[in-house]
XYZ file of N, CA and C in Angstrom:
825
model
N 0.417 -1.401 0.250
C -0.233 -0.207 -0.069
C 0.629 1.372 -0.158
N 0.509 2.150 -1.056
C 1.470 3.584 -1.169
C 0.799 4.706 -0.938
N -0.597 4.478 -1.025
C -1.522 6.074 -0.779
C -2.931 5.009 -0.022
N -3.311 6.320 0.420
C -4.618 6.235 1.339
C -5.386 7.748 0.795
N -6.721 7.282 0.425
C -7.535 8.582 -0.221
C -8.655 8.833 0.673
N -8.587 8.271 1.969
C -10.013 8.121 2.693
C -9.399 8.524 4.215
N -9.264 9.952 4.632
C -8.803 10.091 5.627
C -9.129 11.339 6.231
N -9.432 11.546 7.619
C -10.192 12.413 8.756
C -9.692 12.794 9.679
N -9.436 13.986 9.638
C -8.195 14.693 10.597
C -9.748 15.803 11.328
N -8.946 16.391 12.077
C -9.548 17.055 13.338
C -10.358 18.220 12.733
N -10.250 18.668 11.120
C -11.391 19.632 11.265
C -12.128 18.683 11.041
N -12.949 17.445 11.280
C -13.989 17.073 11.355
C -14.070 16.078 12.273
N -14.382 14.588 11.588
C -14.547 13.943 13.449
C -13.348 13.386 13.348
N -11.877 13.546 12.463
C -10.463 12.628 13.241
C -10.243 13.056 14.654
N -9.119 12.723 15.180
C -8.994 12.211 16.012
C -7.305 13.295 15.939
N -6.462 13.210 14.956
C -5.350 13.995 14.791
C -5.352 15.062 13.930
N -4.323 16.224 14.046
C -4.502 17.050 12.883
C -3.442 16.469 11.901
N -3.653 17.328 10.911
C -3.168 17.314 9.521
C -1.447 16.704 9.706
N -0.384 17.749 10.171
C 0.259 17.282 10.052
C 0.781 15.803 10.472
N -0.132 15.292 11.619
C 0.541 13.537 12.069
C 0.540 13.069 11.017
N -0.679 12.927 10.309
C -0.911 11.898 8.881
C 0.127 12.391 7.773
N 0.407 13.364 7.958
C 1.992 13.560 7.354
C 2.867 12.763 7.519
N 3.295 12.844 8.935
C 4.512 12.254 9.162
C 4.336 10.612 9.234
N 2.848 10.124 9.166
C 2.465 9.125 9.483
C 3.150 8.457 7.990
N 2.245 9.431 6.626
C 2.954 8.744 5.573
C 3.880 8.646 5.372
N 4.443 9.418 5.166
C 6.071 9.760 5.229
C 6.964 8.526 5.702
N 6.371 8.030 6.734
C 6.995 6.726 7.937
C 6.468 5.464 6.884
N 5.516 5.617 6.551
C 5.148 4.486 5.552
C 5.371 4.410 4.154
N 6.044 5.690 3.897
C 6.670 5.491 2.327
C 5.386 5.777 1.546
N 4.402 6.300 1.671
C 3.342 6.730 0.650
C 3.551 7.070 -0.312
N 3.240 7.143 -1.708
C 3.436 8.219 -2.494
C 2.468 9.185 -2.662
N 1.339 9.082 -2.061
C -0.014 9.845 -1.927
C -0.665 9.768 -0.756
N -1.224 10.818 -0.115
C -2.154 10.896 0.852
C -3.183 11.974 0.210
N -4.889 11.382 0.439
C -5.332 12.453 -0.091
C -6.319 12.729 1.542
N -6.849 13.548 1.855
C -7.225 13.965 2.809
C -8.898 14.223 2.675
N -9.896 13.499 3.211
C -10.872 13.919 3.012
C -12.006 14.015 4.345
N -12.329 15.407 4.706
C -12.831 15.480 5.398
C -14.465 15.436 5.311
N -15.303 15.398 6.221
C -16.760 14.982 6.369
C -17.123 16.313 5.471
N -18.095 16.338 4.927
C -18.194 17.618 3.828
C -19.853 18.138 4.987
N -20.135 19.480 4.928
C -20.958 20.005 5.558
C -22.205 19.524 5.240
N -23.293 19.317 6.093
C -24.401 18.549 5.673
C -25.377 20.207 6.856
N -26.845 20.281 6.101
C -27.176 21.147 6.333
C -28.238 21.183 8.019
N -27.446 20.751 8.871
C -28.399 20.524 10.061
C -27.324 20.629 11.480
N -27.059 20.525 12.265
C -26.013 21.114 13.904
C -25.974 19.335 13.723
N -24.438 19.110 13.709
C -23.851 18.079 13.615
C -22.151 18.143 14.731
N -21.492 16.782 15.034
C -20.346 17.341 15.523
C -19.444 16.112 14.433
N -19.559 16.150 13.130
C -18.851 15.044 12.518
C -17.870 15.660 11.213
N -19.124 16.921 10.376
C -18.308 17.576 9.540
C -17.545 18.869 9.457
N -17.093 18.670 8.425
C -15.856 19.937 8.877
C -17.505 21.319 8.417
N -17.422 22.606 9.227
C -18.189 23.286 9.234
C -17.699 24.300 7.676
N -18.695 24.616 6.808
C -18.168 25.344 5.728
C -17.439 26.603 5.684
N -17.063 27.303 6.747
C -16.774 28.579 6.768
C -14.786 27.907 7.247
N -14.805 26.848 7.740
C -13.206 26.016 7.556
C -12.622 25.655 6.326
N -13.565 25.811 5.225
C -13.213 24.677 4.227
C -11.675 25.699 3.705
N -11.786 26.457 3.268
C -10.761 27.257 2.845
C -9.404 27.146 4.214
N -9.756 27.355 4.741
C -8.327 26.974 6.034
C -7.817 25.885 5.492
N -9.071 24.513 5.805
C -8.266 23.230 5.796
C -7.579 22.679 4.114
N -8.149 23.486 3.396
C -7.347 23.506 2.009
C -5.866 24.089 2.235
N -6.092 25.509 2.348
C -4.908 26.263 2.644
C -3.850 25.144 4.012
N -3.997 24.721 4.496
C -3.006 23.912 5.071
C -2.482 22.838 5.010
N -3.769 22.308 3.870
C -2.766 20.860 3.499
C -1.738 21.736 2.147
N -2.196 22.764 1.207
C -1.250 23.427 0.523
C 0.021 23.239 1.127
N -0.394 24.301 2.401
C 0.967 24.760 3.437
C 1.884 23.220 3.456
N 1.032 22.340 3.999
C 1.998 21.309 4.396
C 2.538 20.706 3.035
N 1.763 20.813 1.898
C 2.607 19.838 0.359
C 4.015 20.917 0.270
N 4.443 22.040 1.029
C 5.932 23.045 0.449
C 6.747 21.869 1.451
N 6.362 20.825 2.714
C 7.078 20.465 3.877
C 7.111 18.810 3.421
N 6.776 18.178 2.267
C 7.045 16.810 2.095
C 7.060 15.987 0.740
N 7.259 15.114 0.853
C 7.688 14.686 -0.836
C 6.927 13.957 -0.937
N 5.585 13.325 -0.170
C 4.454 12.676 0.104
C 3.858 14.077 -1.431
N 2.811 13.305 -1.876
C 2.129 13.712 -2.789
C 0.665 14.443 -2.094
N 0.351 15.256 -1.606
C -1.043 15.266 -0.746
C -2.338 15.777 -1.687
N -3.487 15.327 -1.560
C -5.178 15.765 -2.363
C -5.475 16.149 -1.352
N -6.786 17.041 -1.910
C -7.562 17.560 -1.113
C -8.590 17.013 -1.271
N -10.086 16.537 -0.953
C -10.645 15.904 -0.855
C -12.064 16.133 0.375
N -13.668 16.079 -0.096
C -14.541 15.803 0.776
C -14.854 14.271 0.703
N -15.592 13.671 1.648
C -16.595 13.022 1.930
C -17.611 13.177 2.197
N -18.524 13.438 0.953
C -20.051 14.115 0.441
C -21.362 12.898 1.115
N -22.022 13.221 2.515
C -23.211 12.805 2.041
C -24.175 13.383 1.175
N -24.975 12.190 0.823
C -26.109 11.888 0.070
C -27.474 11.994 0.574
N -28.054 12.901 1.051
C -29.081 12.902 1.582
C -30.205 13.456 0.493
N -31.607 12.756 0.400
C -32.274 13.590 -0.821
C -33.004 14.359 -0.705
N -32.956 15.268 -0.761
C -33.713 16.576 -0.569
C -32.996 17.638 0.454
N -31.717 17.119 0.850
C -31.190 17.822 1.905
C -29.718 18.001 1.099
N -28.886 17.217 0.955
C -27.473 17.608 0.856
C -27.126 18.833 -0.195
N -26.125 19.420 -0.252
C -25.385 20.140 -0.830
C -24.858 18.907 -2.447
N -25.375 19.519 -3.445
C -24.768 18.895 -4.601
C -22.997 18.339 -4.701
N -22.702 17.620 -4.652
C -20.934 17.367 -4.817
C -20.453 18.302 -5.467
N -20.785 18.547 -6.430
C -19.732 19.773 -7.319
C -19.636 20.713 -7.315
N -20.417 21.233 -6.004
C -20.536 22.722 -5.650
C -19.460 22.748 -4.723
N -19.477 21.813 -3.818
C -18.269 21.549 -3.156
C -17.018 21.091 -3.870
N -16.806 20.328 -4.902
C -15.276 20.108 -5.629
C -15.313 21.511 -6.889
N -15.964 22.430 -6.825
C -15.573 23.106 -7.976
C -15.164 24.648 -6.906
N -16.148 24.882 -5.899
C -16.209 25.911 -5.587
C -14.608 26.136 -4.183
N -14.163 24.760 -4.068
C -12.914 24.443 -3.148
C -11.829 23.829 -4.190
N -12.097 23.593 -5.318
C -10.681 23.217 -6.372
C -10.635 21.760 -5.812
N -11.033 21.480 -5.116
C -10.732 20.070 -4.616
C -10.501 18.749 -5.802
N -9.267 17.875 -5.386
C -8.983 16.966 -6.487
C -10.004 15.854 -6.660
N -10.522 15.330 -5.579
C -11.321 14.517 -6.017
C -12.569 14.772 -5.066
N -13.908 14.179 -5.425
C -14.966 13.406 -4.389
C -14.827 12.410 -3.842
N -15.290 11.927 -2.731
C -15.838 10.666 -2.199
C -17.458 10.911 -1.761
N -18.224 10.047 -2.326
C -19.519 9.610 -2.209
C -19.783 8.638 -1.411
N -20.441 9.077 -0.351
C -21.194 7.767 0.868
C -22.956 8.291 1.351
N -23.461 7.424 1.845
C -24.337 7.200 2.421
C -23.915 7.060 3.852
N -24.350 7.714 5.056
C -24.271 7.312 6.059
C -25.989 7.291 6.780
N -26.824 8.392 6.270
C -27.716 8.967 7.132
C -28.889 8.636 5.955
N -29.964 7.799 6.164
C -30.365 7.196 5.386
C -32.239 7.779 5.944
N -32.767 8.513 4.743
C -34.190 9.241 4.605
C -35.144 8.569 4.199
N -35.959 8.202 5.259
C -37.036 7.497 4.811
C -38.266 8.036 4.152
N -38.912 7.214 2.795
C -39.385 8.428 2.043
C -40.828 8.902 3.219
N -40.683 10.273 2.477
C -41.891 11.630 3.168
C -41.191 11.344 4.369
N -40.267 11.734 5.003
C -40.256 12.248 6.119
C -38.523 12.783 6.248
N -38.676 13.685 7.122
C -37.449 14.517 7.272
C -36.943 13.773 8.327
N -36.851 13.316 9.195
C -35.914 12.800 10.070
C -34.814 11.725 9.207
N -33.864 11.170 10.193
C -32.891 10.521 9.275
C -32.395 9.373 10.020
N -32.241 8.509 9.466
C -31.560 7.419 9.928
C -30.463 6.860 10.000
N -29.138 7.011 11.120
C -27.986 7.096 10.952
C -27.303 5.933 11.445
N -27.096 5.166 10.259
C -26.349 3.677 10.343
C -25.042 3.565 10.594
N -24.402 4.471 10.873
C -22.968 4.574 10.925
C -22.977 4.864 12.361
N -21.389 5.317 12.965
C -20.996 5.365 14.413
C -20.969 4.222 15.182
N -20.135 4.487 16.231
C -20.234 3.110 17.397
C -21.187 2.578 17.781
N -22.280 2.918 17.779
C -23.498 2.563 18.665
C -24.361 1.796 17.962
N -24.404 0.578 18.623
C -25.497 -0.275 17.567
C -26.714 -0.146 17.806
N -26.989 0.849 19.041
C -28.450 0.973 19.265
C -29.077 2.121 19.040
N -27.989 2.759 18.369
C -28.789 4.012 17.699
C -29.210 3.430 16.171
N -28.636 2.779 15.255
C -28.890 1.882 14.356
C -30.397 0.745 14.593
N -30.356 0.761 15.507
C -31.963 -0.370 16.208
C -32.746 0.620 16.460
N -32.658 1.663 17.074
C -33.716 2.415 17.723
C -34.113 3.105 16.041
N -33.418 3.548 15.390
C -33.788 4.284 14.191
C -34.840 3.366 13.192
N -33.783 1.930 13.342
C -34.810 0.960 12.739
C -36.262 0.834 12.807
N -36.724 0.578 13.961
C -38.000 0.787 14.876
C -38.632 1.766 15.256
N -37.855 2.657 15.192
C -38.784 4.333 15.380
C -39.085 4.528 13.457
N -38.217 4.568 12.883
C -38.261 5.515 11.703
C -39.056 4.017 10.036
N -38.868 2.726 11.177
C -39.179 1.954 9.842
C -40.355 0.672 9.902
N -40.947 1.203 11.277
C -41.333 -0.209 12.116
C -40.753 -1.501 12.280
N -39.603 -1.342 12.024
C -38.801 -2.870 12.830
C -38.499 -3.459 10.730
N -39.406 -3.053 10.008
C -39.487 -3.255 8.791
C -37.884 -3.708 7.911
N -37.312 -4.409 8.172
C -35.517 -4.224 7.976
C -35.382 -4.366 6.450
N -36.199 -4.937 5.379
C -36.262 -4.739 4.410
C -36.541 -3.468 3.641
N -38.084 -2.837 3.966
C -37.936 -1.777 3.529
C -36.960 -0.656 3.499
N -36.219 -0.674 5.479
C -35.167 0.198 5.427
C -33.779 -0.359 4.693
N -33.755 -1.125 4.349
C -32.419 -1.958 4.115
C -32.141 -1.347 2.432
N -33.708 -1.301 1.926
C -34.127 -1.197 0.588
C -34.143 0.714 0.447
N -34.714 0.934 1.414
C -33.979 2.808 1.742
C -32.518 2.951 1.456
N -32.138 2.384 2.293
C -30.895 2.410 2.124
C -30.207 2.408 0.487
N -30.407 1.440 -0.081
C -29.970 1.263 -1.527
C -30.420 1.874 -2.340
N -31.696 2.355 -2.310
C -31.907 3.386 -3.648
C -31.640 4.616 -3.705
N -31.269 5.170 -2.352
C -30.698 6.271 -2.145
C -29.363 6.034 -2.432
N -28.489 5.076 -2.282
C -27.157 4.703 -3.104
C -27.402 5.139 -4.549
N -28.547 4.298 -4.797
C -28.514 4.422 -6.326
C -29.006 6.142 -7.057
N -29.865 6.421 -6.447
C -29.945 8.369 -6.647
C -28.363 9.197 -6.656
N -27.824 8.546 -5.601
C -26.751 9.395 -5.110
C -25.703 9.305 -6.348
N -25.946 7.669 -7.129
C -24.680 6.920 -8.440
C -25.476 7.991 -9.438
N -26.695 8.058 -9.875
C -27.395 8.761 -10.619
C -27.096 10.383 -10.783
N -26.897 11.105 -9.628
C -27.749 12.618 -9.737
C -25.855 13.102 -9.264
N -25.399 12.089 -8.978
C -23.505 13.154 -8.089
C -23.098 12.597 -8.966
N -21.425 13.367 -8.879
C -20.481 13.140 -10.023
C -19.515 12.907 -8.414
N -19.128 12.145 -8.876
C -18.097 11.093 -7.363
C -17.192 10.266 -8.177
N -16.175 10.356 -7.475
C -14.661 10.018 -7.834
C -14.695 8.286 -7.106
N -15.042 8.232 -5.823
C -14.789 7.165 -5.095
C -16.201 6.872 -3.992
N -16.898 6.069 -4.412
C -17.566 5.516 -3.607
C -17.428 4.989 -2.389
N -17.992 5.227 -1.359
C -17.519 5.044 -0.041
C -18.250 3.463 0.930
N -17.129 2.844 1.277
C -18.216 1.442 2.166
C -19.292 1.414 1.383
N -19.713 0.570 0.338
C -20.853 0.674 -0.620
C -21.466 -0.206 0.183
N -21.786 -1.015 1.044
C -22.416 -2.421 1.887
C -22.070 -1.798 3.575
N -22.325 -0.393 3.622
C -22.328 -0.112 4.988
C -23.263 -0.453 6.071
N -24.426 -1.209 5.124
C -25.678 -1.012 5.653
C -25.522 -2.544 6.745
N -24.796 -3.217 6.193
C -24.421 -4.605 7.017
C -23.509 -4.291 8.459
N -23.191 -3.638 8.273
C -22.142 -2.925 9.686
C -22.925 -3.350 10.998
N -23.966 -2.483 11.159
C -24.689 -2.894 13.191
C -25.756 -3.826 12.646
N -25.659 -4.491 11.720
C -26.541 -5.921 11.373
C -26.239 -6.772 12.040
N -25.284 -7.058 11.654
C -24.493 -7.933 12.089
C -24.770 -9.652 12.319
N -25.528 -9.697 11.188
C -26.092 -10.601 10.664
C -27.309 -11.275 11.705
N -28.025 -10.155 12.368
C -28.969 -9.894 13.112
C -30.250 -10.233 12.224
N -30.676 -8.696 11.355
C -32.010 -8.703 10.999
C -32.162 -9.406 9.530
N -31.090 -9.139 8.430
C -31.038 -9.910 7.609
C -30.225 -10.322 6.859
N -29.925 -10.919 6.029
C -28.532 -11.998 5.715
C -28.261 -11.572 4.368
N -26.719 -11.697 3.947
C -26.789 -10.889 2.726
C -26.461 -11.711 1.470
N -26.770 -12.925 1.800
C -27.193 -14.128 0.548
C -28.547 -14.462 0.617
N -29.825 -13.554 1.289
C -31.170 -13.214 1.056
C -31.768 -12.317 -0.873
N -32.563 -13.270 -1.515
C -32.630 -12.890 -2.804
C -33.089 -11.517 -3.258
N -33.836 -10.981 -2.065
C -33.977 -9.473 -2.546
C -32.975 -8.664 -2.298
N -32.094 -8.976 -1.553
C -30.662 -7.953 -0.760
C -29.775 -7.962 -2.262
N -29.856 -9.694 -2.407
C -28.644 -9.786 -3.588
C -29.261 -8.903 -4.977
N -30.233 -8.868 -5.313
C -31.160 -8.184 -6.458
C -30.544 -6.529 -5.925
N -30.773 -6.136 -4.760
C -30.450 -4.226 -4.913
C -29.099 -4.649 -4.759
N -28.053 -5.265 -4.387
C -26.195 -5.361 -4.961
C -26.389 -4.846 -6.104
N -26.560 -6.353 -6.690
C -26.671 -6.201 -8.169
C -26.939 -4.730 -9.172
N -27.948 -4.116 -8.630
C -28.285 -3.101 -9.226
C -27.109 -1.936 -8.931
N -26.377 -2.125 -7.582
C -25.755 -0.860 -7.337
C -24.559 -0.848 -7.923
N -23.603 -2.344 -8.204
C -22.370 -2.946 -8.983
C -22.872 -2.345 -10.949
N -23.905 -2.567 -10.870
C -24.169 -1.780 -12.399
C -24.105 -0.561 -12.981
N -24.470 0.521 -11.561
C -24.498 1.987 -11.717
C -23.200 1.864 -11.547
N -22.729 1.403 -10.244
C -21.272 2.290 -10.346
C -20.313 1.891 -11.678
N -20.250 0.849 -12.021
C -19.770 0.413 -13.408
C -20.294 1.717 -14.392
N -21.578 1.652 -14.512
C -22.299 2.555 -15.671
C -21.931 3.967 -15.649
N -21.875 4.522 -14.101
C -21.132 5.613 -14.007
C -19.142 5.939 -14.258
N -18.786 4.988 -13.849
C -17.128 4.906 -13.938
C -16.793 5.319 -12.431
N -16.884 4.592 -11.451
C -16.908 5.171 -10.426
C -15.817 4.177 -9.734
N -14.455 4.420 -9.282
C -13.833 3.953 -8.088
C -14.722 3.162 -7.224
N -14.460 2.404 -6.769
C -14.618 1.718 -5.499
C -13.698 0.815 -4.650
N -13.494 1.606 -3.515
C -12.759 1.132 -2.219
C -13.262 0.272 -1.294
N -11.861 -0.649 -1.379
C -12.132 -1.669 -0.072
C -11.697 -0.843 0.911
N -12.638 -0.935 1.795
C -12.309 -0.171 3.176
C -12.325 -0.861 4.344
N -11.489 -0.540 5.010
C -11.004 -1.499 6.183
C -11.316 -1.524 7.532
N -12.076 -0.381 7.594
C -12.480 0.384 8.809
C -13.643 -0.446 10.386
N -14.054 -1.207 8.850
C -15.098 -2.001 9.878
C -14.413 -2.806 10.874
N -13.057 -3.677 10.055
C -12.552 -4.537 10.509
C -11.531 -4.285 11.535
N -10.461 -3.529 11.389
C -9.663 -2.817 12.729
C -10.801 -2.273 13.955
N -12.108 -1.596 13.507
C -12.584 -1.392 14.539
C -13.482 -2.854 15.504
N -13.306 -3.205 15.048
C -13.932 -4.703 15.645
C -15.643 -4.358 15.273
N -16.064 -3.525 14.206
C -17.479 -3.461 14.141
C -18.525 -4.011 13.163
N -17.568 -4.994 12.148
C -17.576 -5.664 11.055
C -16.639 -6.890 10.836
N -17.649 -8.024 10.793
C -16.574 -9.428 10.449
C -16.382 -9.311 9.063
N -16.314 -8.098 7.626
C -15.245 -8.282 6.943
C -15.265 -7.187 6.359
N -14.503 -7.149 4.746
C -14.533 -5.596 4.476
C -15.750 -4.934 4.087
N -15.414 -3.596 3.913
C -16.847 -3.307 2.970
C -16.256 -3.049 1.500
N -16.559 -3.310 0.321
C -17.723 -4.382 -0.096
C -17.450 -6.127 0.908
N -18.582 -6.576 0.412
C -18.568 -8.174 0.749
C -17.295 -8.837 -0.506
N -16.915 -10.051 -0.350
C -16.038 -10.357 -1.241
C -17.161 -10.977 -2.406
N -18.356 -11.452 -2.025
C -19.431 -11.431 -3.105
C -19.262 -10.395 -4.205
N -19.412 -8.906 -3.754
C -19.487 -7.593 -4.161
C -18.295 -7.407 -5.094
N -17.097 -7.705 -4.267
C -15.895 -7.477 -5.315
C -15.563 -8.692 -6.568
N -16.344 -9.618 -5.964
C -16.228 -10.406 -7.367
C -17.001 -10.074 -8.488
N -18.165 -9.866 -8.228
C -18.915 -9.146 -9.469
C -17.995 -7.802 -9.803
N -17.820 -7.291 -8.961
C -17.170 -5.670 -9.580
C -16.014 -6.417 -10.181
N -15.093 -7.027 -9.967
C -13.787 -7.823 -11.076
C -14.279 -8.350 -12.397
N -15.378 -8.942 -12.315
C -16.423 -9.277 -13.519
C -15.968 -7.885 -14.677
N -16.323 -6.958 -13.890
C -16.792 -5.628 -14.921
C -15.571 -4.853 -14.558
N -14.810 -5.187 -14.569
C -13.749 -4.300 -14.502
C -13.817 -2.853 -13.550
N -14.609 -2.543 -12.829
C -14.679 -1.784 -11.824
C -13.194 -1.380 -11.124
N -12.715 -0.557 -11.120
C -11.443 -0.526 -10.681
C -11.796 0.054 -9.015
N -10.418 -0.445 -8.511
C -10.769 -0.183 -6.895
C -9.351 0.514 -6.230
N -9.695 1.092 -4.929
C -8.426 1.344 -4.195
C -8.553 1.030 -2.708
N -7.130 1.025 -2.116
C -7.630 0.583 -0.771
C -7.666 1.870 0.020
N -8.718 1.443 1.132
C -9.004 2.970 1.996
C -8.342 2.304 3.219
N -8.253 2.773 4.136
C -8.339 2.215 5.700
C -9.166 3.384 6.307
N -10.116 4.749 6.055
C -10.692 5.741 6.070
C -10.242 5.797 8.018
N -9.221 6.293 8.005
C -8.422 6.294 8.867
C -9.014 7.970 9.445
N -8.944 7.995 11.154
C -9.463 8.827 11.749
C -7.982 9.228 12.677
N -7.549 8.410 13.419
C -5.938 8.864 13.515
C -4.676 8.349 12.770
N -3.773 9.050 12.995
C -2.659 8.872 12.248
C -2.138 7.215 12.022
N -2.352 6.808 12.925
C -1.787 5.562 13.673
C -2.349 4.176 12.901
N -3.505 4.904 11.890
C -4.992 4.011 11.124
C -4.469 3.868 9.809
N -3.484 4.698 9.460
C -3.341 4.957 8.210
C -2.768 3.280 6.828
N -2.298 2.988 7.709
C -2.120 1.036 7.205
C -2.529 -0.038 7.849
N -4.091 0.213 8.636
C -4.446 -1.103 9.115
C -5.322 -1.598 8.290
N -4.909 -3.224 8.196
C -5.959 -3.820 7.146
C -5.367 -3.931 6.161
N -3.980 -3.344 5.383
C -4.060 -2.746 4.419
C -3.524 -4.250 3.534
N -2.378 -4.740 4.414
C -2.136 -5.919 3.368
C -3.314 -7.410 3.617
N -4.125 -7.179 4.146
C -5.037 -8.137 4.745
C -5.883 -7.969 3.213
N -6.124 -6.681 3.175
C -7.410 -6.055 1.918
C -6.853 -6.401 0.107
N -5.242 -6.461 0.675
C -4.263 -6.738 -0.779
C -4.886 -8.029 -1.129
N -4.621 -9.097 0.255
C -5.031 -10.528 -0.404
C -6.427 -10.651 -0.346
N -7.322 -9.768 0.129
C -8.685 -10.064 -0.497
C -9.117 -9.565 -1.790
N -8.015 -8.215 -2.418
C -8.378 -8.484 -3.680
C -8.187 -8.941 -4.610
N -6.670 -9.894 -4.261
C -6.266 -10.620 -5.234
C -7.069 -12.224 -5.403
N -7.631 -12.547 -4.012
C -8.186 -13.676 -3.735
C -9.658 -13.568 -5.055
N -10.246 -12.344 -4.690
C -11.269 -11.457 -5.932
C -11.117 -11.340 -7.324
N -9.567 -11.531 -7.838
C -9.515 -11.424 -9.015
C -8.475 -10.170 -9.813
N -8.390 -9.348 -8.804
C -7.824 -8.247 -8.573
C -6.276 -8.380 -9.371
N -5.456 -7.324 -9.841
C -4.384 -7.206 -10.103
C -3.302 -6.275 -9.833
N -4.457 -4.935 -9.580
C -3.921 -3.564 -9.179
C -4.942 -3.208 -8.908
N -4.544 -1.995 -8.467
C -5.278 -0.710 -7.675
C -5.095 0.024 -8.415
N -6.003 1.341 -8.385
C -5.485 3.078 -9.281
C -4.986 3.804 -8.823
N -4.697 4.492 -8.798
C -3.895 6.101 -8.140
C -4.249 6.985 -9.094
N -4.496 8.254 -8.026
C -4.885 9.402 -8.681
C -3.717 10.504 -9.714
N -4.146 10.690 -10.532
C -3.194 10.934 -11.815
C -3.603 12.913 -11.682
N -2.160 12.818 -10.851
C -2.602 15.037 -10.913
C -3.141 15.415 -12.137
N -1.989 15.411 -13.532
C -2.210 15.677 -14.695
C -3.527 15.526 -15.344
N -4.140 13.915 -15.137
C -5.683 14.385 -15.915
C -6.713 14.423 -15.127
N -6.402 14.413 -13.394
C -7.246 14.939 -12.668
C -8.162 13.845 -12.541
N -7.317 12.367 -12.533
C -8.692 11.185 -12.601
C -7.973 10.714 -11.591
N -8.871 8.908 -11.238
C -8.315 7.870 -11.024
C -7.797 7.422 -12.348
N -6.741 6.238 -12.295
C -6.684 5.789 -13.465
C -5.506 4.615 -12.792
């Protein structure tokens, strides 16, 4: 592993400042390090960068670039929430970002302004949202997650899709199984849309090293289907601490090889895209 493109610092919910990540990247002999603070969302929260802090965030990355041989890249991880979130292109164009990571962390039920938070460290928040917003109907809830992912892929421009099957994290094999036919149909549509829109898929290691999931995002089955379509991939650790930059990267490489991948893509600064 010689790059990480999914990195959260203290401008959002990360625990270490930008220089600590750069030092860790140097120690790991990285060629590239992409910073991807959570983008602002239109409600009070404790995980996203503040809109007025984005210029300072970009400026600090540029300043650090003068002090390191690691190529530093500027990005945001943008949440897609139908009818609520800012179009991804607005952030990319207004702040001259190198790339965008798109993801779904907050699921909006149909005909509701309430949000189901499927991420974070507390499984009870996932469970409470499932029963309060979906009356415990796991198929409806999970389908809403995947349909929101479909809409994101069809309406937003992103370079990387984050932890595509993160809906499984707090499920932990309790409410649904990933081999159920209805679930596999939803996954298949997502894979086809990722391929159609030429989006890079990350293999995200965070669930494993935080012990919140027993598999990578995405699953082996999804990676195998993606390989058949030649969907490009990157290894990302979704680091929130500098020490996490390389966590489970070797295991992720082994998983990719098992699924038939022979290489990962890197960001081409001249073409402004992953290739």
